[in-house]
CSV table of C-alpha atoms and ligand atoms in Angstrom, one decimal:
chain,number,residue,atom,x,y,z
A,1,MET,CA,0.0,0.0,0.0
A,2,VAL,CA,1.3,3.4,-0.9
A,3,THR,CA,0.8,5.9,1.8
A,4,ASN,CA,0.7,9.6,1.2
A,5,LYS,CA,3.0,11.6,3.4
A,6,LYS,CA,1.3,14.9,3.9
A,7,VAL,CA,2.4,17.9,5.9
A,8,VAL,CA,0.4,21.1,6.4
A,9,LEU,CA,2.5,24.2,7.3
A,10,VAL,CA,0.7,27.1,9.0
A,11,GLY,CA,2.9,30.2,8.8
A,12,ALA,CA,4.6,30.7,5.4
A,13,GLY,CA,7.2,33.2,6.7
A,14,PHE,CA,10.9,32.9,7.0
A,15,VAL,CA,11.0,29.9,9.3
A,16,GLY,CA,8.1,28.0,7.6
A,17,MET,CA,9.5,28.5,4.1
A,18,SER,CA,13.0,27.5,5.1
A,19,MET,CA,11.5,24.2,6.3
A,20,ALA,CA,9.5,23.9,3.1
A,21,TYR,CA,12.6,24.6,1.0
A,22,SER,CA,14.6,22.0,3.0
A,23,LEU,CA,11.8,19.4,2.6
A,24,LEU,CA,11.8,20.1,-1.2
A,25,ASN,CA,15.6,19.6,-1.4
A,26,GLN,CA,15.8,16.5,0.7
A,27,GLY,CA,12.6,14.8,-0.4
A,28,GLY,CA,10.5,12.4,1.7
A,29,VAL,CA,7.2,14.3,1.7
A,30,ASP,CA,4.5,13.7,-0.9
A,31,GLU,CA,2.3,16.7,-0.2
A,32,LEU,CA,3.0,20.1,1.4
A,33,VAL,CA,0.1,22.5,2.0
A,34,LEU,CA,0.8,26.1,2.8
A,35,ILE,CA,-1.5,28.1,5.0
A,36,ASP,CA,-1.1,31.7,6.1
A,37,VAL,CA,-3.3,34.7,6.9
A,38,ASN,CA,-1.4,36.3,4.0
A,39,LYS,CA,-3.0,34.1,1.3
A,40,GLU,CA,-1.3,35.9,-1.6
A,41,LYS,CA,2.0,35.0,-0.1
A,42,THR,CA,1.2,31.3,0.0
A,43,ILE,CA,0.2,31.4,-3.7
A,44,GLY,CA,3.5,33.1,-4.5
A,45,GLU,CA,5.4,30.6,-2.4
A,46,GLU,CA,3.6,27.7,-4.1
A,47,MET,CA,4.6,28.9,-7.5
A,48,ASP,CA,8.2,29.7,-6.5
A,49,LEU,CA,8.8,26.4,-4.7
A,50,SER,CA,7.1,24.3,-7.5
A,51,HIS,CA,9.5,25.8,-10.0
A,52,GLY,CA,12.3,24.0,-8.2
A,53,LEU,CA,10.6,20.6,-8.7
A,54,PRO,CA,12.5,19.6,-11.8
A,55,TYR,CA,15.7,19.7,-9.8
A,56,ALA,CA,14.3,18.1,-6.6
A,57,PRO,CA,15.2,14.5,-5.7
A,58,GLN,CA,11.5,13.4,-5.9
A,59,LYS,CA,8.1,14.9,-6.7
A,60,MET,CA,6.2,16.8,-4.0
A,61,LYS,CA,2.8,18.3,-4.5
A,62,ILE,CA,3.0,21.8,-3.2
A,63,LYS,CA,-0.1,24.0,-2.8
A,64,ALA,CA,-1.5,27.0,-1.1
A,65,GLY,CA,-4.5,25.8,0.9
A,66,ASP,CA,-6.8,26.1,3.8
A,67,TYR,CA,-7.6,24.3,7.1
A,68,ASP,CA,-9.8,21.7,5.4
A,69,GLU,CA,-6.4,20.2,4.3
A,70,CYS,CA,-5.7,19.2,7.9
A,71,LYS,CA,-8.2,16.4,7.9
A,72,ASP,CA,-5.9,13.8,6.3
A,73,ALA,CA,-2.5,15.4,7.1
A,74,ASN,CA,0.1,13.4,9.0
A,75,ILE,CA,1.7,16.5,10.6
A,76,VAL,CA,0.7,20.1,11.1
A,77,VAL,CA,3.7,22.3,11.6
A,78,ILE,CA,3.0,25.7,13.1
A,79,THR,CA,5.5,28.5,12.4
A,80,ALA,CA,3.0,31.4,12.4
A,81,GLY,CA,3.2,34.5,14.5
A,82,LEU,CA,5.4,37.3,15.6
A,83,ALA,CA,9.2,36.8,15.6
A,84,GLN,CA,11.7,38.5,17.9
A,85,LYS,CA,12.9,42.0,17.0
A,86,PRO,CA,16.4,43.2,18.0
A,87,GLY,CA,16.6,43.3,21.8
A,88,GLN,CA,13.4,41.3,22.4
A,89,SER,CA,13.5,38.0,24.2
A,90,ARG,CA,11.3,35.1,23.1
A,91,LEU,CA,9.2,35.4,26.2
A,92,ASP,CA,8.2,38.9,25.1
A,93,LEU,CA,6.1,37.3,22.3
A,94,ALA,CA,4.1,35.1,24.7
A,95,VAL,CA,0.8,36.8,24.9
A,96,ALA,CA,0.4,37.9,21.2
A,97,ASN,CA,1.5,34.5,19.9
A,98,ALA,CA,-0.6,32.5,22.4
A,99,LYS,CA,-3.7,34.2,20.9
A,100,ILE,CA,-2.5,33.2,17.4
A,101,MET,CA,-1.8,29.6,18.5
A,102,LYS,CA,-5.3,29.3,19.9
A,103,GLU,CA,-6.9,30.5,16.8
A,104,ILE,CA,-4.8,28.2,14.5
A,105,THR,CA,-5.3,25.2,16.8
A,106,GLU,CA,-9.1,25.6,16.8
A,107,ASN,CA,-9.1,25.9,13.0
A,108,VAL,CA,-7.0,22.7,12.6
A,109,MET,CA,-9.1,20.7,15.1
A,110,LYS,CA,-12.4,21.9,13.6
A,111,ASN,CA,-11.4,20.1,10.4
A,112,GLY,CA,-10.9,16.7,12.0
A,113,PHE,CA,-7.1,16.6,12.3
A,114,LYS,CA,-5.8,13.3,13.8
A,115,GLY,CA,-2.0,13.6,13.2
A,116,ILE,CA,0.9,15.1,15.1
A,117,PHE,CA,1.4,18.8,15.9
A,118,VAL,CA,4.9,20.2,15.5
A,119,VAL,CA,5.2,23.7,17.0
A,120,ALA,CA,8.1,26.1,16.3
A,121,SER,CA,6.5,29.6,17.1
A,122,ASN,CA,8.1,31.3,20.0
A,123,PRO,CA,8.3,31.2,22.9
A,124,VAL,CA,8.1,27.6,21.8
A,125,ASP,CA,7.7,25.8,25.1
A,126,LEU,CA,4.8,27.9,26.0
A,127,MET,CA,3.2,27.8,22.5
A,128,THR,CA,3.4,24.0,22.5
A,129,TYR,CA,1.5,24.1,25.8
A,130,VAL,CA,-1.2,26.3,24.3
A,131,VAL,CA,-1.6,24.0,21.2
A,132,ALA,CA,-1.8,20.9,23.5
A,133,GLU,CA,-4.4,22.4,25.8
A,134,VAL,CA,-6.5,23.9,23.1
A,135,SER,CA,-6.4,20.8,20.9
A,136,GLY,CA,-7.1,18.3,23.7
A,137,MET,CA,-4.8,15.9,21.9
A,138,PRO,CA,-2.8,13.4,23.9
A,139,LYS,CA,0.3,15.3,25.1
A,140,SER,CA,2.6,12.9,23.2
A,141,ARG,CA,1.1,14.0,19.9
A,142,VAL,CA,2.0,17.6,20.4
A,143,ILE,CA,5.7,18.4,20.0
A,144,GLY,CA,7.6,21.6,20.2
A,145,SER,CA,10.8,22.1,18.4
A,146,GLY,CA,12.2,22.8,21.8
A,147,THR,CA,16.0,22.8,21.9
A,148,VAL,CA,16.5,21.0,18.6
A,149,LEU,CA,18.0,24.1,17.1
A,150,ASP,CA,20.0,25.0,20.2
A,151,THR,CA,21.4,21.4,20.2
A,152,ALA,CA,22.4,21.8,16.5
A,153,ARG,CA,24.2,25.0,17.4
A,154,LEU,CA,25.9,23.3,20.3
A,155,ARG,CA,27.0,20.4,18.2
A,156,TYR,CA,28.3,22.7,15.5
A,157,LEU,CA,30.3,24.8,18.0
A,158,ILE,CA,31.8,21.8,19.7
A,159,ALA,CA,32.7,20.2,16.4
A,160,ASP,CA,34.4,23.4,15.3
A,161,TYR,CA,36.3,23.7,18.6
A,162,LEU,CA,37.5,20.1,18.7
A,163,GLU,CA,37.9,19.8,15.0
A,164,VAL,CA,35.7,16.7,14.6
A,165,SER,CA,32.6,16.0,12.6
A,166,SER,CA,29.4,17.5,14.1
A,167,LYS,CA,27.8,14.1,13.3
A,168,ASN,CA,30.0,12.5,15.9
A,169,VAL,CA,29.1,15.1,18.6
A,170,HIS,CA,26.5,13.7,21.0
A,171,ALA,CA,25.7,16.7,23.1
A,172,TYR,CA,22.3,18.0,24.1
A,173,ILE,CA,20.8,21.3,25.3
A,174,LEU,CA,18.0,20.9,27.9
A,175,GLY,CA,15.4,23.3,29.3
A,176,GLU,CA,13.8,26.4,27.8
A,177,HIS,CA,14.5,27.2,24.1
A,178,GLY,CA,15.8,30.5,25.4
A,179,ASP,CA,18.0,32.2,27.9
A,180,SER,CA,17.7,29.6,30.7
A,181,SER,CA,18.8,26.5,28.8
A,182,LEU,CA,21.6,24.2,30.1
A,183,VAL,CA,24.1,21.7,28.9
A,184,PRO,CA,24.5,18.5,31.0
A,185,TRP,CA,28.2,18.3,30.1
A,186,GLU,CA,28.7,15.0,32.0
A,187,HIS,CA,26.4,13.4,29.5
A,188,CYS,CA,28.1,14.8,26.3
A,189,TYR,CA,30.3,12.7,24.1
A,190,VAL,CA,32.4,12.9,21.0
A,191,GLY,CA,32.1,9.4,19.5
A,192,CYS,CA,32.3,7.3,22.6
A,193,LYS,CA,34.6,9.6,24.7
A,194,LYS,CA,33.2,12.1,27.2
A,195,ILE,CA,33.8,15.7,26.2
A,196,ILE,CA,35.0,16.5,29.7
A,197,ASP,CA,37.7,13.9,29.3
A,198,ILE,CA,38.7,15.2,25.9
A,199,MET,CA,39.1,18.7,27.4
A,200,LYS,CA,41.3,17.3,30.2
A,201,ASP,CA,43.4,15.1,28.0
A,202,ASN,CA,44.1,17.9,25.5
A,203,ASN,CA,44.7,20.6,28.2
A,204,HIS,CA,41.8,22.6,26.9
A,205,PRO,CA,40.5,25.0,29.6
A,206,MET,CA,37.2,23.8,31.0
A,207,GLU,CA,35.8,27.4,31.0
A,208,ASP,CA,35.7,27.1,27.2
A,209,LEU,CA,32.7,24.8,27.6
A,210,LYS,CA,30.8,27.6,29.2
A,211,LYS,CA,31.9,29.9,26.3
A,212,ILE,CA,30.5,27.4,23.9
A,213,HIS,CA,27.2,27.3,25.7
A,214,ASP,CA,27.1,31.1,25.8
A,215,GLY,CA,27.7,31.1,22.1
A,216,VAL,CA,24.6,28.9,21.7
A,217,TRP,CA,22.1,31.0,23.7
A,218,GLN,CA,23.5,34.3,22.4
A,219,ALA,CA,23.4,33.1,18.7
A,220,ALA,CA,19.8,34.1,18.1
A,221,TYR,CA,20.4,37.6,19.5
A,222,GLU,CA,23.5,38.0,17.4
A,223,ILE,CA,21.9,36.7,14.2
A,224,ILE,CA,18.8,38.9,14.7
A,225,GLU,CA,20.9,41.9,15.3
A,226,LYS,CA,22.8,41.3,12.0
A,227,LYS,CA,20.1,40.0,9.6
A,228,LYS,CA,16.8,40.5,11.4
A,229,ALA,CA,15.7,36.9,11.7
A,230,THR,CA,17.0,33.3,12.1
A,231,TYR,CA,15.5,30.7,9.8
A,232,TYR,CA,17.9,28.3,7.9
A,233,GLY,CA,19.0,26.4,11.0
A,234,ILE,CA,15.4,26.0,12.4
A,235,GLY,CA,14.2,25.1,8.9
A,236,MET,CA,16.7,22.2,8.8
A,237,ALA,CA,15.9,21.2,12.3
A,238,LEU,CA,12.1,21.1,11.6
A,239,ASN,CA,12.8,19.0,8.5
A,240,ARG,CA,14.7,16.6,10.7
A,241,LEU,CA,11.8,16.4,13.2
A,242,VAL,CA,9.2,16.0,10.5
A,243,LYS,CA,11.2,13.1,8.9
A,244,ALA,CA,11.7,11.4,12.3
A,245,ILE,CA,7.9,11.3,12.6
A,246,LEU,CA,7.0,10.4,9.0
A,247,ASN,CA,9.6,7.6,8.8
A,248,ASP,CA,8.8,6.2,12.3
A,249,GLU,CA,12.4,6.5,13.1
A,250,ASN,CA,12.6,6.2,16.9
A,251,SER,CA,15.2,8.9,16.8
A,252,ILE,CA,16.4,10.9,19.8
A,253,LEU,CA,15.8,14.6,19.5
A,254,THR,CA,15.7,17.3,22.2
A,255,VAL,CA,12.1,18.4,21.6
A,256,SER,CA,9.8,20.3,23.9
A,257,THR,CA,7.7,17.6,25.4
A,258,TYR,CA,5.2,17.4,28.3
A,259,GLN,CA,6.8,16.7,31.7
A,260,ASN,CA,5.4,13.9,33.9
A,261,ASN,CA,8.0,13.9,36.5
A,262,GLU,CA,10.8,12.3,34.3
A,263,TYR,CA,13.1,15.2,35.5
A,264,GLY,CA,11.2,15.9,38.7
A,265,GLN,CA,8.9,18.5,37.1
A,266,GLU,CA,5.4,18.3,35.7
A,267,GLY,CA,2.7,20.4,34.2
A,268,MET,CA,4.7,22.1,31.4
A,269,TYR,CA,6.4,21.6,28.1
A,270,ILE,CA,10.2,21.9,28.0
A,271,GLY,CA,13.2,20.6,26.0
A,272,VAL,CA,14.5,17.2,26.9
A,273,PRO,CA,15.9,14.3,24.8
A,274,ALA,CA,13.0,12.1,23.6
A,275,ILE,CA,12.4,9.2,21.3
A,276,ILE,CA,10.4,10.4,18.3
A,277,ASN,CA,8.4,8.1,16.0
A,278,ARG,CA,5.1,8.2,14.0
A,279,ASN,CA,3.1,8.5,17.2
A,280,GLY,CA,5.0,11.5,18.4
A,281,VAL,CA,7.0,11.2,21.6
A,282,LYS,CA,7.4,7.6,22.4
A,283,GLU,CA,9.5,8.1,25.5
A,284,ILE,CA,11.5,10.7,27.3
A,285,LEU,CA,15.2,9.7,27.8
A,286,GLN,CA,15.9,10.2,31.5
A,287,LEU,CA,19.4,11.4,32.5
A,288,LYS,CA,20.7,11.6,36.0
A,289,LEU,CA,21.5,15.3,36.3
A,290,ASN,CA,24.0,16.5,38.9
A,291,LYS,CA,22.7,19.0,41.5
A,292,GLN,CA,23.9,22.1,39.6
A,293,ASP,CA,22.2,21.0,36.3
A,294,GLN,CA,19.1,19.9,38.1
A,295,ASP,CA,18.9,23.3,39.7
A,296,LYS,CA,19.3,25.0,36.3
A,297,PHE,CA,16.6,22.7,34.8
A,298,ASN,CA,14.3,23.5,37.7
A,299,HIS,CA,14.9,27.2,37.2
A,300,SER,CA,14.0,26.9,33.5
A,301,CYS,CA,10.8,25.0,34.4
A,302,GLU,CA,9.9,27.6,37.1
A,303,ILE,CA,10.1,30.3,34.4
A,304,MET,CA,7.7,28.3,32.2
A,305,LYS,CA,5.2,27.6,35.1
A,306,GLU,CA,5.2,31.3,36.0
A,307,ASN,CA,4.4,32.3,32.4
A,308,ILE,CA,1.7,29.7,32.1
A,309,GLU,CA,-0.1,30.9,35.2
A,310,LYS,CA,0.3,34.7,34.4
A,311,GLU,CA,0.3,34.9,30.6
A,312,ILE,CA,-1.1,31.7,29.1
A,313,LYS,CA,-4.0,30.5,31.2
A,314,PRO,CA,-6.0,33.7,30.9
A,315,ILE,CA,-5.8,33.3,27.1
A,316,ILE,CA,-6.8,29.7,26.8
A,317,LYS,CA,-9.4,29.4,29.5
B,1,NAD,P1,7.6,35.7,9.8
B,1,NAD,O1,7.1,37.0,10.2
B,1,NAD,O2,8.5,35.7,8.6
B,1,NAD,O3,6.5,34.7,9.5
B,1,NAD,C1,5.3,34.5,10.3
B,1,NAD,C2,4.2,34.2,9.4
B,1,NAD,O4,3.0,33.9,10.3
B,1,NAD,C3,3.8,35.4,8.5
B,1,NAD,O5,3.8,35.0,7.2
B,1,NAD,C4,2.4,35.8,9.0
B,1,NAD,O6,1.5,36.2,7.9
B,1,NAD,C5,1.9,34.4,9.6
B,1,NAD,N1,0.8,34.6,10.5
B,1,NAD,C6,0.6,35.5,11.5
B,1,NAD,N2,-0.6,35.2,12.1
B,1,NAD,C7,-1.1,34.2,11.6
B,1,NAD,C8,-2.3,33.5,11.8
B,1,NAD,N3,-3.2,33.8,12.7
B,1,NAD,N4,-2.6,32.4,11.0
B,1,NAD,C9,-1.7,32.0,10.0
B,1,NAD,N5,-0.6,32.7,9.8
B,1,NAD,C10,-0.3,33.7,10.5
B,1,NAD,O7,8.4,35.1,11.1
B,1,NAD,P2,9.4,34.0,11.1
B,1,NAD,O8,10.8,34.6,11.1
B,1,NAD,O9,9.1,32.9,10.1
B,1,NAD,O10,9.2,33.4,12.6
B,1,NAD,C11,8.0,32.7,12.9
B,1,NAD,C12,8.1,32.2,14.3
B,1,NAD,O11,9.1,31.2,14.5
B,1,NAD,C13,8.4,33.3,15.3
B,1,NAD,O12,7.5,33.1,16.5
B,1,NAD,C14,9.8,33.1,15.7
B,1,NAD,O13,10.2,33.6,16.9
B,1,NAD,C15,9.9,31.6,15.6
B,1,NAD,N6,11.2,31.0,15.5
B,1,NAD,C16,11.4,29.8,16.2
B,1,NAD,C17,12.6,29.2,16.2
B,1,NAD,C18,12.8,27.9,17.0
B,1,NAD,O14,13.9,27.4,17.2
B,1,NAD,N7,11.7,27.4,17.5
B,1,NAD,C19,13.7,29.7,15.5
B,1,NAD,C20,13.5,30.9,14.8
B,1,NAD,C21,12.2,31.5,14.8
């Protein structure tokens, strides 16, 4: 039986279209539907992307559409809403984007969607919570891009520093996709060797690890300052996440997923390593965090909980 792999993208802006372009280039999706409040833009994007098809690895039906397309979609990816302006933090977008998430989720659910939600709009951990609450879907079927991008940035920077392939860097960012994220360095490896041991054995100063993490969380601010928005990295990261779901991969990615005490916290979405397959989050990978990292993780979760109570609940009630 041939199954149609169908993705609906809501939000045909920089981030959404970077994912779309990445999907077109890498193949693996049969049908991509573009939805945006700016309908004209989706028509233009449909035309522009489709003109690349003769050079794509496989055919992909691309069309500007509406929410009725969600009925038989495998995945709805949400990249709609406001983006950070220079100097703004992701949390500054919470109220405005929560209203947009609510409206979009209601439209998707009204049309009988039964697939998996992937949310990238910021602040992503809070926006994923909104989509989960408003949709009423099982929590495992609503996934935020979480720290998938931050983790890619971390792997890139470590690879550059140690001069190894980023493919062999197994390091993960946990917590908020934002300023309070953390790296559990004791659980980070290059190949099968601990990064902490590599630093010691090569006389690299340990404080360079902190500089690498600073480089990760400051990256968005720096890029936005220089070119107004970040989109290629997240476009590739979303492609990766979509493929892990469509291909039932059981791949480990640091997504924003609902906490049920796996890390001593519950009641919010936050970035942790999780096994992803066609049903969404199959399982959260539990790491034993040292006290310092657990404290940082708890701090990140407290920020989320505070924002849920103050900013989010009044909107979704
Ligand atoms: P953008 O302004 O280029 O695109 C946003 C799009 O959303 C626009 O086309 C707009 O018309 C559309 N939109 C707004 N309200 C809508 C609604 N109610 N229904 C449908 N469409 C609607 O912004 P961007 O640079 O693509 O960023 C999009 C989001 O992604 C932002 O919230 C940004 O902060 C976030 N982002 C997330 C990550 C991550 O790692 N998760 C990385 C970069 C950006």
